PDB file of C-alpha atoms in Angstrom:
ATOM      1  CA  MET R   1     105.427 139.868 139.967  1.00 64.00           C
ATOM      2  CA  PRO R   2     104.331 136.288 139.215  1.00 68.00           C
ATOM      3  CA  ASP R   3     107.054 133.639 139.500  1.00 61.00           C
ATOM      4  CA  TRP R   4     106.753 132.531 135.910  1.00 59.00           C
ATOM      5  CA  ILE R   5     107.322 136.034 134.610  1.00 70.00           C
ATOM      6  CA  GLU R   6     110.350 136.514 136.875  1.00 63.00           C
ATOM      7  CA  ILE R   7     111.800 133.194 135.745  1.00 60.00           C
ATOM      8  CA  ALA R   8     111.276 134.178 132.076  1.00 65.00           C
ATOM      9  CA  LEU R   9     112.985 137.552 132.599  1.00 67.00           C
ATOM     10  CA  ARG R  10     115.855 135.909 134.493  1.00 62.00           C
ATOM     11  CA  THR R  11     116.288 133.289 131.737  1.00 63.00           C
ATOM     12  CA  LEU R  12     116.453 135.984 129.092  1.00 65.00           C
ATOM     13  CA  LEU R  13     118.936 137.942 131.177  1.00 69.00           C
ATOM     14  CA  ALA R  14     121.072 134.809 131.771  1.00 63.00           C
ATOM     15  CA  MET R  15     121.020 133.981 128.037  1.00 62.00           C
ATOM     16  CA  GLY R  16     122.170 137.480 127.124  1.00 69.00           C
ATOM     17  CA  VAL R  17     124.931 137.522 129.740  1.00 66.00           C
ATOM     18  CA  LEU R  18     126.025 134.007 128.785  1.00 61.00           C
ATOM     19  CA  PHE R  19     126.195 134.932 125.105  1.00 63.00           C
ATOM     20  CA  VAL R  20     128.306 138.024 125.859  1.00 69.00           C
ATOM     21  CA  LEU R  21     130.711 136.125 128.179  1.00 60.00           C
ATOM     22  CA  THR R  22     131.106 133.254 125.682  1.00 60.00           C
ATOM     23  CA  LYS R  23     131.953 135.741 122.972  1.00 59.00           C
ATOM     24  CA  MET R  24     134.645 137.185 125.257  1.00 61.00           C
ATOM     25  CA  LEU R  25     136.102 133.736 125.810  1.00 54.00           C
ATOM     26  CA  GLY R  26     136.541 133.258 122.042  1.00 53.00           C
ATOM     27  CA  LYS R  27     135.914 130.564 119.491  1.00 47.00           C
ATOM     28  CA  ARG R  28     137.848 127.872 121.279  1.00 47.00           C
ATOM     29  CA  GLN R  29     134.930 127.591 123.736  1.00 45.00           C
ATOM     30  CA  VAL R  30     132.742 126.179 120.921  1.00 44.00           C
ATOM     31  CA  SER R  31     135.451 124.008 119.198  1.00 44.00           C
ATOM     32  CA  GLN R  32     138.068 121.763 120.741  1.00 55.00           C
ATOM     33  CA  LEU R  33     138.149 122.386 124.489  1.00 59.00           C
ATOM     34  CA  SER R  34     141.043 122.014 126.843  1.00 60.00           C
ATOM     35  CA  LEU R  35     140.313 120.466 130.288  1.00 59.00           C
ATOM     36  CA  PHE R  36     140.033 123.882 131.995  1.00 63.00           C
ATOM     37  CA  GLU R  37     137.860 125.227 129.199  1.00 67.00           C
ATOM     38  CA  TYR R  38     135.593 122.179 129.508  1.00 64.00           C
ATOM     39  CA  ILE R  39     135.202 122.780 133.265  1.00 67.00           C
ATOM     40  CA  THR R  40     134.611 126.500 132.634  1.00 69.00           C
ATOM     41  CA  GLY R  41     131.870 125.828 130.102  1.00 70.00           C
ATOM     42  CA  ILE R  42     130.035 123.439 132.400  1.00 72.00           C
ATOM     43  CA  THR R  43     130.321 125.797 135.437  1.00 72.00           C
ATOM     44  CA  ILE R  44     129.119 128.898 133.552  1.00 71.00           C
ATOM     45  CA  GLY R  45     126.139 126.923 132.194  1.00 72.00           C
ATOM     46  CA  SER R  46     125.266 125.761 135.681  1.00 75.00           C
ATOM     47  CA  LEU R  47     125.478 129.328 137.074  1.00 71.00           C
ATOM     48  CA  ALA R  48     123.226 130.590 134.254  1.00 71.00           C
ATOM     49  CA  ALA R  49     120.630 127.954 135.289  1.00 72.00           C
ATOM     50  CA  TYR R  50     120.976 129.107 138.877  1.00 69.00           C
ATOM     51  CA  VAL R  51     120.328 132.741 137.914  1.00 68.00           C
ATOM     52  CA  SER R  52     117.263 131.645 135.917  1.00 67.00           C
ATOM     53  CA  LEU R  53     115.528 129.440 138.451  1.00 64.00           C
ATOM     54  CA  ASP R  54     116.606 130.115 142.065  1.00 64.00           C
ATOM     55  CA  LEU R  55     113.996 132.545 143.244  1.00 60.00           C
ATOM     56  CA  GLU R  56     114.929 132.374 146.900  1.00 64.00           C
ATOM     57  CA  SER R  57     118.531 133.598 146.444  1.00 62.00           C
ATOM     58  CA  THR R  58     119.981 136.916 145.371  1.00 67.00           C
ATOM     59  CA  TRP R  59     120.073 136.523 141.635  1.00 63.00           C
ATOM     60  CA  TYR R  60     122.833 138.985 140.822  1.00 69.00           C
ATOM     61  CA  LEU R  61     125.328 136.989 142.848  1.00 70.00           C
ATOM     62  CA  GLY R  62     125.172 134.352 140.134  1.00 69.00           C
ATOM     63  CA  LEU R  63     126.177 137.021 137.547  1.00 71.00           C
ATOM     64  CA  VAL R  64     129.099 138.002 139.801  1.00 74.00           C
ATOM     65  CA  SER R  65     130.231 134.393 139.958  1.00 73.00           C
ATOM     66  CA  MET R  66     129.938 134.046 136.156  1.00 72.00           C
ATOM     67  CA  ALA R  67     132.028 137.236 135.676  1.00 76.00           C
ATOM     68  CA  VAL R  68     134.712 135.880 138.037  1.00 76.00           C
ATOM     69  CA  TRP R  69     134.884 132.582 136.146  1.00 73.00           C
ATOM     70  CA  VAL R  70     135.253 134.363 132.841  1.00 74.00           C
ATOM     71  CA  GLY R  71     137.860 136.716 134.301  1.00 78.00           C
ATOM     72  CA  VAL R  72     139.888 133.746 135.574  1.00 75.00           C
ATOM     73  CA  SER R  73     139.566 132.035 132.176  1.00 75.00           C
ATOM     74  CA  LEU R  74     140.791 135.086 130.356  1.00 78.00           C
ATOM     75  CA  GLY R  75     143.731 135.373 132.736  1.00 81.00           C
ATOM     76  CA  ILE R  76     144.694 131.741 132.204  1.00 76.00           C
ATOM     77  CA  GLU R  77     144.468 132.100 128.407  1.00 77.00           C
ATOM     78  CA  TYR R  78     146.766 135.174 128.640  1.00 81.00           C
ATOM     79  CA  LEU R  79     149.182 133.143 130.802  1.00 81.00           C
ATOM     80  CA  GLN R  80     149.143 130.351 128.239  1.00 74.00           C
ATOM     81  CA  LEU R  81     149.988 132.796 125.416  1.00 80.00           C
ATOM     82  CA  LYS R  82     153.051 134.012 127.382  1.00 84.00           C
ATOM     83  CA  SER R  83     154.337 130.780 128.914  1.00 82.00           C
ATOM     84  CA  LYS R  84     155.097 127.393 127.411  1.00 81.00           C
ATOM     85  CA  THR R  85     155.349 125.923 130.848  1.00 80.00           C
ATOM     86  CA  ALA R  86     151.907 127.148 131.755  1.00 76.00           C
ATOM     87  CA  ARG R  87     150.530 125.633 128.541  1.00 73.00           C
ATOM     88  CA  ASP R  88     152.088 122.285 129.400  1.00 72.00           C
ATOM     89  CA  ILE R  89     150.641 122.315 132.915  1.00 72.00           C
ATOM     90  CA  ILE R  90     147.121 123.450 132.019  1.00 68.00           C
ATOM     91  CA  ASP R  91     146.638 121.782 128.674  1.00 69.00           C
ATOM     92  CA  SER R  92     149.160 118.969 129.141  1.00 72.00           C
ATOM     93  CA  LYS R  93     151.483 117.746 126.443  1.00 79.00           C
ATOM     94  CA  ALA R  94     150.772 115.811 123.281  1.00 84.00           C
ATOM     95  CA  THR R  95     151.281 112.030 123.496  1.00 88.00           C
ATOM     96  CA  VAL R  96     152.762 109.784 120.829  1.00 91.00           C
ATOM     97  CA  LEU R  97     150.430 106.846 120.187  1.00 92.00           C
ATOM     98  CA  ILE R  98     152.153 105.267 117.086  1.00 92.00           C
ATOM     99  CA  LYS R  99     155.774 105.684 115.932  1.00 91.00           C
ATOM    100  CA  ASP R 100     157.196 104.025 112.797  1.00 90.00           C
ATOM    101  CA  GLY R 101     154.082 101.786 112.504  1.00 88.00           C
ATOM    102  CA  LYS R 102     154.515 100.568 116.085  1.00 92.00           C
ATOM    103  CA  ILE R 103     151.767 101.221 118.658  1.00 92.00           C
ATOM    104  CA  MET R 104     153.053 102.649 121.956  1.00 91.00           C
ATOM    105  CA  GLU R 105     151.130 100.515 124.405  1.00 91.00           C
ATOM    106  CA  ASP R 106     152.419 102.393 127.491  1.00 91.00           C
ATOM    107  CA  ASN R 107     151.224 105.688 126.151  1.00 89.00           C
ATOM    108  CA  LEU R 108     147.835 104.162 125.332  1.00 89.00           C
ATOM    109  CA  LYS R 109     147.515 103.137 128.976  1.00 89.00           C
ATOM    110  CA  LYS R 110     148.678 106.538 130.057  1.00 86.00           C
ATOM    111  CA  GLU R 111     145.880 108.206 128.094  1.00 84.00           C
ATOM    112  CA  ARG R 112     143.458 105.439 129.065  1.00 85.00           C
ATOM    113  CA  LEU R 113     142.788 104.744 125.379  1.00 86.00           C
ATOM    114  CA  THR R 114     141.702 101.276 124.256  1.00 89.00           C
ATOM    115  CA  THR R 115     142.877  99.646 121.056  1.00 89.00           C
ATOM    116  CA  ASP R 116     139.301  99.880 119.696  1.00 91.00           C
ATOM    117  CA  GLU R 117     139.225 103.594 120.416  1.00 89.00           C
ATOM    118  CA  LEU R 118     142.612 104.118 118.750  1.00 90.00           C
ATOM    119  CA  MET R 119     141.428 102.247 115.624  1.00 92.00           C
ATOM    120  CA  GLU R 120     138.267 104.353 115.620  1.00 91.00           C
ATOM    121  CA  GLN R 121     140.326 107.527 115.664  1.00 89.00           C
ATOM    122  CA  LEU R 122     142.512 106.212 112.827  1.00 92.00           C
ATOM    123  CA  ARG R 123     139.452 105.289 110.769  1.00 93.00           C
ATOM    124  CA  LYS R 124     138.159 108.825 111.183  1.00 91.00           C
ATOM    125  CA  LYS R 125     141.333 109.842 109.312  1.00 90.00           C
ATOM    126  CA  ASN R 126     140.681 107.209 106.592  1.00 90.00           C
ATOM    127  CA  VAL R 127     143.428 104.967 107.969  1.00 91.00           C
ATOM    128  CA  PHE R 128     142.563 101.263 108.458  1.00 91.00           C
ATOM    129  CA  LYS R 129     146.052  99.799 109.159  1.00 90.00           C
ATOM    130  CA  ALA R 130     148.271 100.868 111.983  1.00 89.00           C
ATOM    131  CA  ALA R 131     151.260  99.671 110.035  1.00 90.00           C
ATOM    132  CA  ASP R 132     150.563 102.420 107.438  1.00 91.00           C
ATOM    133  CA  VAL R 133     151.088 105.083 110.071  1.00 93.00           C
ATOM    134  CA  GLU R 134     154.483 106.762 110.387  1.00 93.00           C
ATOM    135  CA  PHE R 135     153.395 108.926 113.356  1.00 91.00           C
ATOM    136  CA  ALA R 136     150.224 109.342 115.363  1.00 93.00           C
ATOM    137  CA  ILE R 137     149.904 111.781 118.250  1.00 92.00           C
ATOM    138  CA  MET R 138     147.067 112.625 120.633  1.00 88.00           C
ATOM    139  CA  GLU R 139     146.769 116.415 120.921  1.00 83.00           C
ATOM    140  CA  PRO R 140     145.914 118.135 124.223  1.00 77.00           C
ATOM    141  CA  SER R 141     142.395 118.639 122.811  1.00 72.00           C
ATOM    142  CA  GLY R 142     141.942 114.835 122.570  1.00 77.00           C
ATOM    143  CA  ASP R 143     142.062 114.770 118.782  1.00 82.00           C
ATOM    144  CA  VAL R 144     144.470 112.336 117.088  1.00 88.00           C
ATOM    145  CA  SER R 145     146.770 113.649 114.342  1.00 91.00           C
ATOM    146  CA  VAL R 146     148.040 111.097 111.858  1.00 93.00           C
ATOM    147  CA  LEU R 147     150.990 111.118 109.469  1.00 92.00           C
ATOM    148  CA  LEU R 148     151.103 108.275 106.947  1.00 92.00           C
ATOM    149  CA  THR R 149     154.252 106.647 105.679  1.00 90.00           C
ATOM    150  CA  LYS R 150     155.693 108.061 102.443  1.00 86.00           C
ATOM    151  CA  GLU R 151     154.412 105.175 100.326  1.00 84.00           C
ATOM    152  CA  ASN R 152     150.853 105.501 101.672  1.00 85.00           C
ATOM    153  CA  GLN R 153     150.509 109.257 101.378  1.00 83.00           C
ATOM    154  CA  PRO R 154     148.046 110.477  98.677  1.00 80.00           C
ATOM    155  CA  LEU R 155     149.650 111.324  95.351  1.00 75.00           C
ATOM    156  CA  THR R 156     149.789 115.039  94.614  1.00 75.00           C
ATOM    157  CA  PRO R 157     150.771 117.132  91.611  1.00 68.00           C
ATOM    158  CA  LYS R 158     154.009 118.028  93.420  1.00 74.00           C
ATOM    159  CA  HIS R 159     155.013 114.356  93.507  1.00 70.00           C
ATOM    160  CA  LEU R 160     154.522 114.219  89.773  1.00 65.00           C
ATOM    161  CA  GLY R 161     156.491 117.428  89.133  1.00 70.00           C
ATOM    162  CA  ILE R 162     153.418 119.266  87.862  1.00 65.00           C
ATOM    163  CA  ASN R 163     153.021 122.936  88.511  1.00 67.00           C
ATOM    164  CA  VAL R 164     149.488 123.817  89.547  1.00 63.00           C
ATOM    165  CA  GLY R 165     148.080 127.320  89.337  1.00 63.00           C
ATOM    166  CA  PRO R 166     147.364 129.243  92.528  1.00 66.00           C
ATOM    167  CA  GLU R 167     143.786 129.226  93.817  1.00 67.00           C
ATOM    168  CA  GLN R 168     142.393 132.202  95.716  1.00 73.00           C
ATOM    169  CA  GLU R 169     139.256 132.354  97.821  1.00 80.00           C
ATOM    170  CA  PRO R 170     136.126 132.334  95.683  1.00 85.00           C
ATOM    171  CA  GLN R 171     133.794 135.305  96.220  1.00 89.00           C
ATOM    172  CA  SER R 172     130.062 134.759  96.814  1.00 91.00           C
ATOM    173  CA  VAL R 173     128.467 137.458  94.637  1.00 91.00           C
ATOM    174  CA  ILE R 174     124.885 136.150  94.797  1.00 91.00           C
ATOM    175  CA  MET R 175     123.033 134.792  97.815  1.00 90.00           C
ATOM    176  CA  ASP R 176     119.329 133.888  97.947  1.00 88.00           C
ATOM    177  CA  GLY R 177     118.677 135.724  94.683  1.00 87.00           C
ATOM    178  CA  LYS R 178     120.322 138.971  95.874  1.00 90.00           C
ATOM    179  CA  ILE R 179     123.486 140.521  94.459  1.00 90.00           C
ATOM    180  CA  MET R 180     126.363 141.102  96.981  1.00 90.00           C
ATOM    181  CA  ASP R 181     128.065 144.329  95.876  1.00 89.00           C
ATOM    182  CA  GLU R 182     130.991 144.192  98.308  1.00 90.00           C
ATOM    183  CA  PRO R 183     132.438 140.836  97.065  1.00 89.00           C
ATOM    184  CA  LEU R 184     131.968 142.043  93.479  1.00 89.00           C
ATOM    185  CA  ALA R 185     133.944 145.149  94.213  1.00 88.00           C
ATOM    186  CA  THR R 186     136.666 143.111  95.949  1.00 87.00           C
ATOM    187  CA  ILE R 187     137.461 141.279  92.728  1.00 85.00           C
ATOM    188  CA  GLY R 188     137.107 144.450  90.617  1.00 87.00           C
ATOM    189  CA  LEU R 189     133.815 143.516  88.947  1.00 87.00           C
ATOM    190  CA  ASN R 190     130.346 145.156  88.807  1.00 89.00           C
ATOM    191  CA  ARG R 191     126.673 144.343  88.302  1.00 90.00           C
ATOM    192  CA  LYS R 192     126.895 144.877  84.532  1.00 89.00           C
ATOM    193  CA  TRP R 193     129.507 142.139  84.267  1.00 87.00           C
ATOM    194  CA  LEU R 194     127.349 139.865  86.431  1.00 89.00           C
ATOM    195  CA  ASP R 195     124.309 140.464  84.293  1.00 89.00           C
ATOM    196  CA  THR R 196     126.252 139.625  81.158  1.00 88.00           C
ATOM    197  CA  GLU R 197     127.522 136.346  82.706  1.00 85.00           C
ATOM    198  CA  LEU R 198     124.039 135.370  83.817  1.00 87.00           C
ATOM    199  CA  GLU R 199     122.733 136.043  80.364  1.00 86.00           C
ATOM    200  CA  LYS R 200     125.362 133.775  78.890  1.00 82.00           C
ATOM    201  CA  LEU R 201     124.206 131.006  81.240  1.00 83.00           C
ATOM    202  CA  GLY R 202     120.596 131.681  80.408  1.00 84.00           C
ATOM    203  CA  VAL R 203     119.421 132.164  84.008  1.00 86.00           C
ATOM    204  CA  SER R 204     117.814 135.057  85.846  1.00 86.00           C
ATOM    205  CA  ILE R 205     119.056 136.534  89.116  1.00 87.00           C
ATOM    206  CA  ASP R 206     115.817 135.582  90.931  1.00 86.00           C
ATOM    207  CA  ASN R 207     116.476 131.874  90.325  1.00 87.00           C
ATOM    208  CA  VAL R 208     120.075 131.877  91.658  1.00 89.00           C
ATOM    209  CA  PHE R 209     120.406 130.534  95.146  1.00 90.00           C
ATOM    210  CA  LEU R 210     124.216 130.917  95.247  1.00 91.00           C
ATOM    211  CA  GLY R 211     126.643 132.481  92.782  1.00 90.00           C
ATOM    212  CA  GLN R 212     130.472 132.379  93.185  1.00 91.00           C
ATOM    213  CA  VAL R 213     133.284 133.793  91.139  1.00 89.00           C
ATOM    214  CA  ASP R 214     136.613 131.915  91.245  1.00 82.00           C
ATOM    215  CA  SER R 215     140.114 133.485  91.051  1.00 75.00           C
ATOM    216  CA  TYR R 216     140.004 133.224  87.265  1.00 72.00           C
ATOM    217  CA  GLY R 217     136.828 135.236  86.882  1.00 78.00           C
ATOM    218  CA  GLN R 218     134.459 132.388  86.148  1.00 81.00           C
ATOM    219  CA  LEU R 219     130.983 132.419  87.503  1.00 86.00           C
ATOM    220  CA  TYR R 220     129.432 129.262  89.070  1.00 86.00           C
ATOM    221  CA  VAL R 221     125.767 129.294  90.088  1.00 88.00           C
ATOM    222  CA  ASP R 222     123.456 127.007  91.996  1.00 88.00           C
ATOM    223  CA  LEU R 223     119.799 127.500  91.261  1.00 87.00           C
ATOM    224  CA  PHE R 224     116.700 127.264  93.382  1.00 84.00           C
ATOM    225  CA  ASP R 225     115.266 124.918  90.734  1.00 79.00           C
ATOM    226  CA  ASP R 226     117.388 121.817  90.980  1.00 74.00           C
ATOM    227  CA  GLN R 227     115.859 120.424  87.761  1.00 74.00           C
ATOM    228  CA  ILE R 228     117.628 122.984  85.671  1.00 73.00           C
ATOM    229  CA  LYS R 229     121.164 122.088  84.662  1.00 74.00           C
ATOM    230  CA  VAL R 230     123.556 125.010  84.235  1.00 69.00           C
ATOM    231  CA  PRO R 231     126.498 124.521  81.907  1.00 63.00           C
ATOM    232  CA  GLU R 232     129.997 124.758  83.357  1.00 63.00           C
ATOM    233  CA  PRO R 233     131.984 127.892  82.482  1.00 61.00           C
ATOM    234  CA  GLN R 234     134.171 127.270  79.410  1.00 59.00           C
ATOM    235  CA  LYS R 235     136.365 130.350  79.344  1.00 64.00           C
ATOM    236  CA  LYS R 236     139.637 128.544  80.277  1.00 66.00           C
ATOM    237  CA  ALA R 237     138.874 125.633  78.005  1.00 63.00           C
ATOM    238  CA  ALA R 238     138.086 127.986  75.118  1.00 65.00           C
ATOM    239  CA  LEU R 239     141.337 129.897  75.712  1.00 70.00           C
ATOM    240  CA  LEU R 240     143.387 126.688  75.752  1.00 70.00           C
ATOM    241  CA  ALA R 241     141.746 125.569  72.530  1.00 71.00           C
ATOM    242  CA  THR R 242     142.471 128.877  70.849  1.00 78.00           C
ATOM    243  CA  LEU R 243     146.140 128.704  71.814  1.00 79.00           C
ATOM    244  CA  LYS R 244     146.466 125.194  70.434  1.00 80.00           C
ATOM    245  CA  LYS R 245     144.758 126.311  67.223  1.00 80.00           C
ATOM    246  CA  CYS R 246     147.282 129.172  66.876  1.00 83.00           C
ATOM    247  CA  GLU R 247     150.088 126.710  67.367  1.00 80.00           C
ATOM    248  CA  ALA R 248     148.641 124.434  64.700  1.00 82.00           C
ATOM    249  CA  ASP R 249     148.202 127.388  62.323  1.00 80.00           C
ATOM    250  CA  LEU R 250     151.842 128.403  62.784  1.00 81.00           C
ATOM    251  CA  GLU R 251     152.988 124.882  62.001  1.00 82.00           C
ATOM    252  CA  MET R 252     150.782 124.819  58.885  1.00 80.00           C
ATOM    253  CA  PHE R 253     152.107 128.164  57.695  1.00 81.00           C
ATOM    254  CA  GLY R 254     155.653 126.847  58.173  1.00 80.00           C
ATOM    255  CA  LEU R 255     154.896 123.797  56.060  1.00 79.00           C
ATOM    256  CA  SER R 256     153.117 125.745  53.318  1.00 80.00           C
ATOM    257  CA  THR R 257     155.809 128.362  52.676  1.00 80.00           C
ATOM    258  CA  LYS R 258     158.900 127.731  50.570  1.00 80.00           C
ATOM    259  CA  ASP R 259     160.965 130.596  51.837  1.00 83.00           C
ATOM    260  CA  LYS R 260     163.537 129.189  54.281  1.00 82.00           C
ATOM    261  CA  ASN R 261     163.684 132.296  56.538  1.00 84.00           C
ATOM    262  CA  THR R 262     159.938 132.512  56.755  1.00 83.00           C
ATOM    263  CA  LYS R 263     159.703 128.721  57.447  1.00 81.00           C
ATOM    264  CA  ARG R 264     162.308 129.092  60.213  1.00 84.00           C
ATOM    265  CA  MET R 265     160.434 132.035  61.734  1.00 86.00           C
ATOM    266  CA  TYR R 266     157.103 130.095  61.802  1.00 82.00           C
ATOM    267  CA  GLU R 267     158.776 127.057  63.324  1.00 83.00           C
ATOM    268  CA  GLN R 268     160.446 129.148  66.059  1.00 86.00           C
ATOM    269  CA  CYS R 269     157.142 130.893  66.840  1.00 85.00           C
ATOM    270  CA  SER R 270     155.367 127.537  66.956  1.00 83.00           C
ATOM    271  CA  LYS R 271     157.940 126.115  69.416  1.00 84.00           C
ATOM    272  CA  SER R 272     157.763 129.250  71.564  1.00 85.00           C
ATOM    273  CA  LEU R 273     153.962 129.021  71.682  1.00 81.00           C
ATOM    274  CA  GLU R 274     154.069 125.317  72.453  1.00 83.00           C
ATOM    275  CA  LYS R 275     156.381 126.023  75.398  1.00 83.00           C
ATOM    276  CA  MET R 276     154.067 128.799  76.633  1.00 81.00           C
ATOM    277  CA  ILE R 277     151.061 126.448  76.352  1.00 78.00           C
ATOM    278  CA  ASP R 278     152.828 123.862  78.500  1.00 78.00           C
ATOM    279  CA  GLU R 279     153.493 126.500  81.171  1.00 74.00           C
ATOM    280  CA  VAL R 280     149.929 127.854  81.318  1.00 72.00           C
ATOM    281  CA  LYS R 281     148.150 124.514  80.793  1.00 72.00           C
ATOM    282  CA  PRO R 282     147.943 123.758  84.537  1.00 68.00           C
ATOM    283  CA  LEU R 283     146.095 127.020  84.964  1.00 65.00           C
ATOM    284  CA  LEU R 284     143.612 126.280  82.198  1.00 63.00           C
ATOM    285  CA  ILE R 285     142.675 122.643  82.820  1.00 63.00           C
ATOM    286  CA  ARG R 286     141.248 123.080  86.329  1.00 56.00           C
TER     287      ARG R 286
END
């Protein structure tokens, strides 16, 4: 067999084995790596290259070595799941870099982190003043987690005492012009409903690149033709407007009648509806 064919076959074999072994190691191998996982990734890659190119050695010994590395890695991961001490030894502990707005210089030296590198990590978190940081910690993965002081934290509806409606995962019901039946069934809808919504928007299924349904049953679409502007769904806005109209009608009925009992009934209904509108408004203005 010519050498180039053998190398091609070995490379394909090494790629297949490497893919399977990496899948076994899990998603952490392709995200934030610990020190041992970093070493394992480099070593397995080097062994795969050895299997592909070294024609003078016994190629399957490289696969054996790769399998041993993966086995050891899985064993260490299992040990880490069971033992906090093992996690501290293998992954090391987190290190405090800033506390109460004060930079911990000794810990910076311990992690061999310069002031410029610290400020770079803070800027990645949209923080430009160390004094604005209540607590900053370097995780074992090398990432820096930042907690701002109370006065510098972003304002949220909770700070204002506003109740916000829950938001569930949107379902992608159209991809590349094709209807996805499973997500539709998950939210209790069907193709007939989808056709009706597309008709309301004035678009055809063939021109929809992506279609998503939110937790309130509203369809949002992105078209292949970017020149066409699709109107935003107005179901929630229309419902809120209808409720306000009903409230105004009740107030008008109360003002127009001369019967005291009827007037009192309309006023009570108007106040009850107003209270209900205040409660559901956060759900309808998103």
